[in-house]
Amino acid sequence: DSGVTQTPKHLITATGQRVTLRCSPRSGDLSVYWYQQSLDQGLQFLIQYYNGEERAKGNILERFSAQQFPDLHSELNLSSLELGDSALYFCASARGVSYNEQFFGPGTRLTVL
Amino acid sequence: SQQGEEDPQALSIQEGENATMNCSYKTSINNLQWYRQNSGRGLVHLILIRSNEREKHSGRLRVTLDTSKKSSSLLITASRAADTASYFCACHTGANSKLTFGKGITLSVRP
């Protein structure tokens, strides 16, 4: 158990819909990262927040957005969902802002029908 | 472009044998990390090696880093069936904490 929690574990929805994925980092960790894992694209970095501020951006679509709240939990919002958004979404947390090992949550499996 | 690329893509060995997995990368790094993922589950951090380090050990794991060749290897000694998983190398580059993962190596350890 990494100490990172993600909800929900599974999500099934339809194209065009909007969903919110939630992540709680390990106690004391200030950085939260979001990743998307699919068979064809592998593990792709989406976005990082550090202590409430956006820190780094990766291959995140404009239809996706994220935020980190004062209690340090984070939410990833996916809108106008397409079939190709079906994937495993992981969040990870780390102690500091850079160069640290990351602790991954169990993931949310999103299926878009 | 993919920063870390693992080799081979798949590896099947007998329990007790050693498993060697390789990772090559393209640009200079701050550190390189190896992670393990059991089927459909979250990644577990195994080991981190900094750019000024050449070798690191953790239990049955040994990681080497050759910055001149832009490559790293992960050796698992005396493998066990429980080592069956996917292994990823991840490169830490630049001023932010972005980690770039390879596509992973599927390791199967036959009992």
mmCIF file of C-alpha atoms in Angstrom:
data_model
loop_
_atom_site.group_PDB
_atom_site.id
_atom_site.type_symbol
_atom_site.label_atom_id
_atom_site.label_comp_id
_atom_site.label_asym_id
_atom_site.label_seq_id
_atom_site.Cartn_x
_atom_site.Cartn_y
_atom_site.Cartn_z
ATOM 1 C CA ASP A 1 0.000 0.000 0.000
ATOM 2 C CA SER A 2 1.622 3.239 -1.206
ATOM 3 C CA GLY A 3 -0.532 5.518 0.937
ATOM 4 C CA VAL A 4 -1.985 7.202 -2.158
ATOM 5 C CA THR A 5 -5.714 6.708 -2.602
ATOM 6 C CA GLN A 6 -7.758 7.101 -5.738
ATOM 7 C CA THR A 7 -11.492 7.002 -6.275
ATOM 8 C CA PRO A 8 -13.361 5.545 -7.947
ATOM 9 C CA LYS A 9 -11.614 2.295 -8.882
ATOM 10 C CA HIS A 10 -13.734 1.793 -11.955
ATOM 11 C CA LEU A 11 -15.803 4.197 -14.017
ATOM 12 C CA ILE A 12 -17.967 3.360 -17.002
ATOM 13 C CA THR A 13 -19.521 6.195 -18.907
ATOM 14 C CA ALA A 14 -20.682 7.233 -22.353
ATOM 15 C CA THR A 15 -19.080 9.379 -25.017
ATOM 16 C CA GLY A 16 -19.623 13.080 -24.525
ATOM 17 C CA GLN A 17 -19.899 12.802 -20.764
ATOM 18 C CA ARG A 18 -17.765 14.402 -18.061
ATOM 19 C CA VAL A 19 -16.143 12.615 -15.127
ATOM 20 C CA THR A 20 -14.038 13.568 -12.128
ATOM 21 C CA LEU A 21 -11.278 11.403 -10.734
ATOM 22 C CA ARG A 22 -10.038 12.010 -7.226
ATOM 23 C CA CYS A 23 -6.654 11.484 -5.620
ATOM 24 C CA SER A 24 -5.404 11.849 -2.057
ATOM 25 C CA PRO A 25 -1.610 11.955 -1.739
ATOM 26 C CA ARG A 26 0.482 10.350 0.972
ATOM 27 C CA SER A 27 0.578 12.253 4.206
ATOM 28 C CA GLY A 28 3.216 14.974 3.938
ATOM 29 C CA ASP A 29 3.575 14.838 0.154
ATOM 30 C CA LEU A 30 3.043 18.162 -1.566
ATOM 31 C CA SER A 31 3.340 17.082 -5.214
ATOM 32 C CA VAL A 32 0.628 15.268 -7.116
ATOM 33 C CA TYR A 33 1.078 13.907 -10.623
ATOM 34 C CA TRP A 34 -1.487 12.520 -13.030
ATOM 35 C CA TYR A 35 -0.697 9.858 -15.618
ATOM 36 C CA GLN A 36 -2.689 8.077 -18.294
ATOM 37 C CA GLN A 37 -1.847 4.491 -19.185
ATOM 38 C CA SER A 38 -3.179 2.857 -22.324
ATOM 39 C CA LEU A 39 -2.028 -0.097 -24.379
ATOM 40 C CA ASP A 40 -1.064 1.954 -27.407
ATOM 41 C CA GLN A 41 0.402 5.060 -25.729
ATOM 42 C CA GLY A 42 1.972 3.503 -22.649
ATOM 43 C CA LEU A 43 2.288 5.605 -19.504
ATOM 44 C CA GLN A 44 1.913 9.296 -20.317
ATOM 45 C CA PHE A 45 2.493 12.146 -17.906
ATOM 46 C CA LEU A 46 -0.437 14.550 -17.872
ATOM 47 C CA ILE A 47 0.117 17.220 -15.251
ATOM 48 C CA GLN A 48 1.779 17.980 -11.924
ATOM 49 C CA TYR A 49 0.666 20.130 -9.027
ATOM 50 C CA TYR A 50 2.818 21.233 -6.143
ATOM 51 C CA ASN A 51 1.249 22.709 -3.034
ATOM 52 C CA GLY A 52 -1.782 23.877 -4.961
ATOM 53 C CA GLU A 53 0.001 25.323 -7.970
ATOM 54 C CA GLU A 54 0.354 23.814 -11.424
ATOM 55 C CA ARG A 55 4.010 22.913 -11.827
ATOM 56 C CA ALA A 56 4.432 20.981 -15.048
ATOM 57 C CA LYS A 57 2.293 20.010 -17.963
ATOM 58 C CA GLY A 58 2.628 17.010 -20.229
ATOM 59 C CA ASN A 59 0.422 15.524 -22.897
ATOM 60 C CA ILE A 60 -2.819 16.734 -21.369
ATOM 61 C CA LEU A 61 -5.690 17.412 -23.732
ATOM 62 C CA GLU A 62 -7.597 20.687 -23.552
ATOM 63 C CA ARG A 63 -10.701 18.663 -22.626
ATOM 64 C CA PHE A 64 -8.904 17.593 -19.452
ATOM 65 C CA SER A 65 -8.198 19.781 -16.461
ATOM 66 C CA ALA A 66 -6.965 19.285 -12.944
ATOM 67 C CA GLN A 67 -6.612 21.110 -9.693
ATOM 68 C CA GLN A 68 -5.097 20.607 -6.267
ATOM 69 C CA PHE A 69 -7.048 21.802 -3.261
ATOM 70 C CA PRO A 70 -5.788 23.366 0.001
ATOM 71 C CA ASP A 71 -5.956 19.967 1.722
ATOM 72 C CA LEU A 72 -3.654 18.740 -1.102
ATOM 73 C CA HIS A 73 -6.066 16.276 -2.641
ATOM 74 C CA SER A 74 -6.364 16.568 -6.382
ATOM 75 C CA GLU A 75 -9.052 16.067 -8.969
ATOM 76 C CA LEU A 76 -8.708 15.321 -12.665
ATOM 77 C CA ASN A 77 -11.681 16.387 -14.764
ATOM 78 C CA LEU A 78 -12.235 14.741 -18.126
ATOM 79 C CA SER A 79 -14.922 16.200 -20.364
ATOM 80 C CA SER A 80 -16.443 15.536 -23.778
ATOM 81 C CA LEU A 81 -15.207 11.998 -23.392
ATOM 82 C CA GLU A 82 -14.222 9.972 -26.435
ATOM 83 C CA LEU A 83 -13.729 6.247 -26.874
ATOM 84 C CA GLY A 84 -9.980 6.822 -26.986
ATOM 85 C CA ASP A 85 -9.999 8.249 -23.467
ATOM 86 C CA SER A 86 -10.584 4.758 -22.098
ATOM 87 C CA ALA A 87 -7.486 4.034 -20.039
ATOM 88 C CA LEU A 88 -6.065 3.602 -16.573
ATOM 89 C CA TYR A 89 -5.526 6.931 -14.839
ATOM 90 C CA PHE A 90 -2.959 7.025 -12.073
ATOM 91 C CA CYS A 91 -2.042 9.682 -9.658
ATOM 92 C CA ALA A 92 1.251 9.710 -7.852
ATOM 93 C CA SER A 93 2.598 11.827 -5.052
ATOM 94 C CA ALA A 94 6.040 12.911 -3.974
ATOM 95 C CA ARG A 95 7.533 14.769 -1.047
ATOM 96 C CA GLY A 96 9.021 17.686 -2.867
ATOM 97 C CA VAL A 97 8.825 19.511 -6.134
ATOM 98 C CA SER A 98 11.462 17.754 -8.161
ATOM 99 C CA TYR A 99 13.793 14.786 -8.503
ATOM 100 C CA ASN A 100 11.922 12.623 -6.018
ATOM 101 C CA GLU A 101 10.665 9.083 -6.226
ATOM 102 C CA GLN A 102 6.947 8.974 -6.839
ATOM 103 C CA PHE A 103 4.369 6.871 -5.026
ATOM 104 C CA PHE A 104 1.522 5.667 -7.196
ATOM 105 C CA GLY A 105 -2.089 5.106 -6.338
ATOM 106 C CA PRO A 106 -3.999 1.995 -7.468
ATOM 107 C CA GLY A 107 -5.499 3.815 -10.440
ATOM 108 C CA THR A 108 -8.944 4.482 -11.840
ATOM 109 C CA ARG A 109 -9.979 2.385 -14.822
ATOM 110 C CA LEU A 110 -12.106 4.516 -17.130
ATOM 111 C CA THR A 111 -14.195 2.859 -19.809
ATOM 112 C CA VAL A 112 -15.947 5.088 -22.317
ATOM 113 C CA LEU A 113 -18.694 3.328 -24.281
ATOM 114 C CA SER B 1 9.621 11.032 -28.433
ATOM 115 C CA GLN B 2 10.136 8.276 -25.887
ATOM 116 C CA GLN B 3 12.861 9.142 -23.416
ATOM 117 C CA GLY B 4 13.333 5.763 -21.813
ATOM 118 C CA GLU B 5 13.163 2.688 -24.004
ATOM 119 C CA GLU B 6 13.460 -0.717 -22.389
ATOM 120 C CA ASP B 7 14.941 -3.824 -23.891
ATOM 121 C CA PRO B 8 13.881 -6.573 -24.277
ATOM 122 C CA GLN B 9 10.123 -6.039 -24.505
ATOM 123 C CA ALA B 10 9.484 -9.403 -22.880
ATOM 124 C CA LEU B 11 11.618 -11.786 -20.863
ATOM 125 C CA SER B 12 10.808 -15.283 -19.651
ATOM 126 C CA ILE B 13 13.133 -17.042 -17.207
ATOM 127 C CA GLN B 14 13.154 -19.902 -14.733
ATOM 128 C CA GLU B 15 12.861 -19.260 -11.017
ATOM 129 C CA GLY B 16 16.316 -18.849 -9.515
ATOM 130 C CA GLU B 17 17.838 -17.351 -12.653
ATOM 131 C CA ASN B 18 18.928 -13.745 -12.958
ATOM 132 C CA ALA B 19 16.965 -11.255 -15.045
ATOM 133 C CA THR B 20 18.654 -8.363 -16.790
ATOM 134 C CA MET B 21 16.651 -5.516 -18.273
ATOM 135 C CA ASN B 22 18.049 -2.559 -20.154
ATOM 136 C CA CYS B 23 16.933 1.008 -20.671
ATOM 137 C CA SER B 24 18.270 3.591 -23.093
ATOM 138 C CA TYR B 25 17.451 7.253 -23.135
ATOM 139 C CA LYS B 26 18.043 10.194 -25.424
ATOM 140 C CA THR B 27 18.793 13.356 -23.457
ATOM 141 C CA SER B 28 20.745 14.029 -20.277
ATOM 142 C CA ILE B 29 18.981 13.165 -17.055
ATOM 143 C CA ASN B 30 18.948 14.175 -13.404
ATOM 144 C CA ASN B 31 18.141 10.678 -12.285
ATOM 145 C CA LEU B 32 16.722 7.441 -13.602
ATOM 146 C CA GLN B 33 14.191 5.348 -11.739
ATOM 147 C CA TRP B 34 12.887 1.812 -12.088
ATOM 148 C CA TYR B 35 9.318 0.875 -11.256
ATOM 149 C CA ARG B 36 7.409 -2.402 -11.150
ATOM 150 C CA GLN B 37 3.776 -2.853 -12.069
ATOM 151 C CA ASN B 38 1.751 -5.951 -11.338
ATOM 152 C CA SER B 39 -1.047 -6.532 -13.807
ATOM 153 C CA GLY B 40 -3.463 -3.592 -13.842
ATOM 154 C CA ARG B 41 -2.210 -2.182 -10.562
ATOM 155 C CA GLY B 42 -0.276 0.912 -9.544
ATOM 156 C CA LEU B 43 3.431 1.265 -10.106
ATOM 157 C CA VAL B 44 5.796 0.557 -7.254
ATOM 158 C CA HIS B 45 9.058 2.458 -7.005
ATOM 159 C CA LEU B 46 12.055 0.102 -6.923
ATOM 160 C CA ILE B 47 15.207 2.171 -7.069
ATOM 161 C CA LEU B 48 16.525 5.602 -8.046
ATOM 162 C CA ILE B 49 20.004 6.244 -9.401
ATOM 163 C CA ARG B 50 21.309 9.766 -9.794
ATOM 164 C CA SER B 51 23.258 10.957 -12.807
ATOM 165 C CA ASN B 52 26.510 11.096 -10.797
ATOM 166 C CA GLU B 53 26.121 7.503 -9.567
ATOM 167 C CA ARG B 54 27.248 4.438 -11.489
ATOM 168 C CA GLU B 55 25.797 1.562 -9.502
ATOM 169 C CA LYS B 56 23.255 1.047 -6.782
ATOM 170 C CA HIS B 57 21.981 -1.977 -4.885
ATOM 171 C CA SER B 58 18.763 -2.698 -3.068
ATOM 172 C CA GLY B 59 18.232 -6.245 -1.854
ATOM 173 C CA ARG B 60 18.205 -8.501 -4.937
ATOM 174 C CA LEU B 61 18.208 -5.497 -7.255
ATOM 175 C CA ARG B 62 21.265 -3.981 -8.853
ATOM 176 C CA VAL B 63 21.048 -0.945 -11.102
ATOM 177 C CA THR B 64 23.838 0.486 -13.213
ATOM 178 C CA LEU B 65 23.953 3.759 -15.080
ATOM 179 C CA ASP B 66 26.272 4.642 -17.940
ATOM 180 C CA THR B 67 25.718 8.292 -18.815
ATOM 181 C CA SER B 68 28.222 8.168 -21.680
ATOM 182 C CA LYS B 69 26.102 5.498 -23.375
ATOM 183 C CA LYS B 70 22.839 6.940 -22.039
ATOM 184 C CA SER B 71 21.822 3.562 -20.725
ATOM 185 C CA SER B 72 20.878 1.792 -17.537
ATOM 186 C CA SER B 73 20.368 -1.810 -16.578
ATOM 187 C CA LEU B 74 18.329 -3.471 -13.866
ATOM 188 C CA LEU B 75 19.483 -6.857 -12.615
ATOM 189 C CA ILE B 76 17.219 -9.001 -10.472
ATOM 190 C CA THR B 77 19.174 -11.851 -8.928
ATOM 191 C CA ALA B 78 17.754 -15.206 -7.874
ATOM 192 C CA SER B 79 14.370 -14.425 -9.389
ATOM 193 C CA ARG B 80 11.131 -15.640 -7.850
ATOM 194 C CA ALA B 81 7.707 -16.271 -9.331
ATOM 195 C CA ALA B 82 6.523 -13.191 -7.409
ATOM 196 C CA ASP B 83 8.873 -11.051 -9.531
ATOM 197 C CA THR B 84 6.553 -11.624 -12.490
ATOM 198 C CA ALA B 85 5.447 -8.126 -13.483
ATOM 199 C CA SER B 86 6.098 -5.285 -15.893
ATOM 200 C CA TYR B 87 9.175 -3.184 -15.244
ATOM 201 C CA PHE B 88 9.523 0.420 -16.344
ATOM 202 C CA CYS B 89 12.439 2.777 -16.434
ATOM 203 C CA ALA B 90 11.614 6.442 -15.955
ATOM 204 C CA CYS B 91 13.865 9.374 -16.703
ATOM 205 C CA HIS B 92 13.842 12.524 -14.638
ATOM 206 C CA THR B 93 14.945 15.472 -16.737
ATOM 207 C CA GLY B 94 14.870 19.214 -16.645
ATOM 208 C CA ALA B 95 14.011 21.649 -13.939
ATOM 209 C CA ASN B 96 10.594 20.232 -13.185
ATOM 210 C CA SER B 97 9.748 16.826 -11.864
ATOM 211 C CA LYS B 98 8.397 15.339 -15.032
ATOM 212 C CA LEU B 99 9.089 11.621 -15.296
ATOM 213 C CA THR B 100 9.146 10.081 -18.751
ATOM 214 C CA PHE B 101 8.418 6.373 -18.755
ATOM 215 C CA GLY B 102 9.404 3.727 -21.250
ATOM 216 C CA LYS B 103 6.882 1.216 -22.584
ATOM 217 C CA GLY B 104 7.965 -1.408 -20.089
ATOM 218 C CA ILE B 105 9.370 -4.933 -20.034
ATOM 219 C CA THR B 106 7.145 -7.873 -19.248
ATOM 220 C CA LEU B 107 9.016 -10.314 -17.032
ATOM 221 C CA SER B 108 7.669 -13.827 -16.526
ATOM 222 C CA VAL B 109 9.347 -16.027 -13.949
ATOM 223 C CA ARG B 110 8.394 -19.683 -14.328
ATOM 224 C CA PRO B 111 8.194 -21.670 -11.092
#
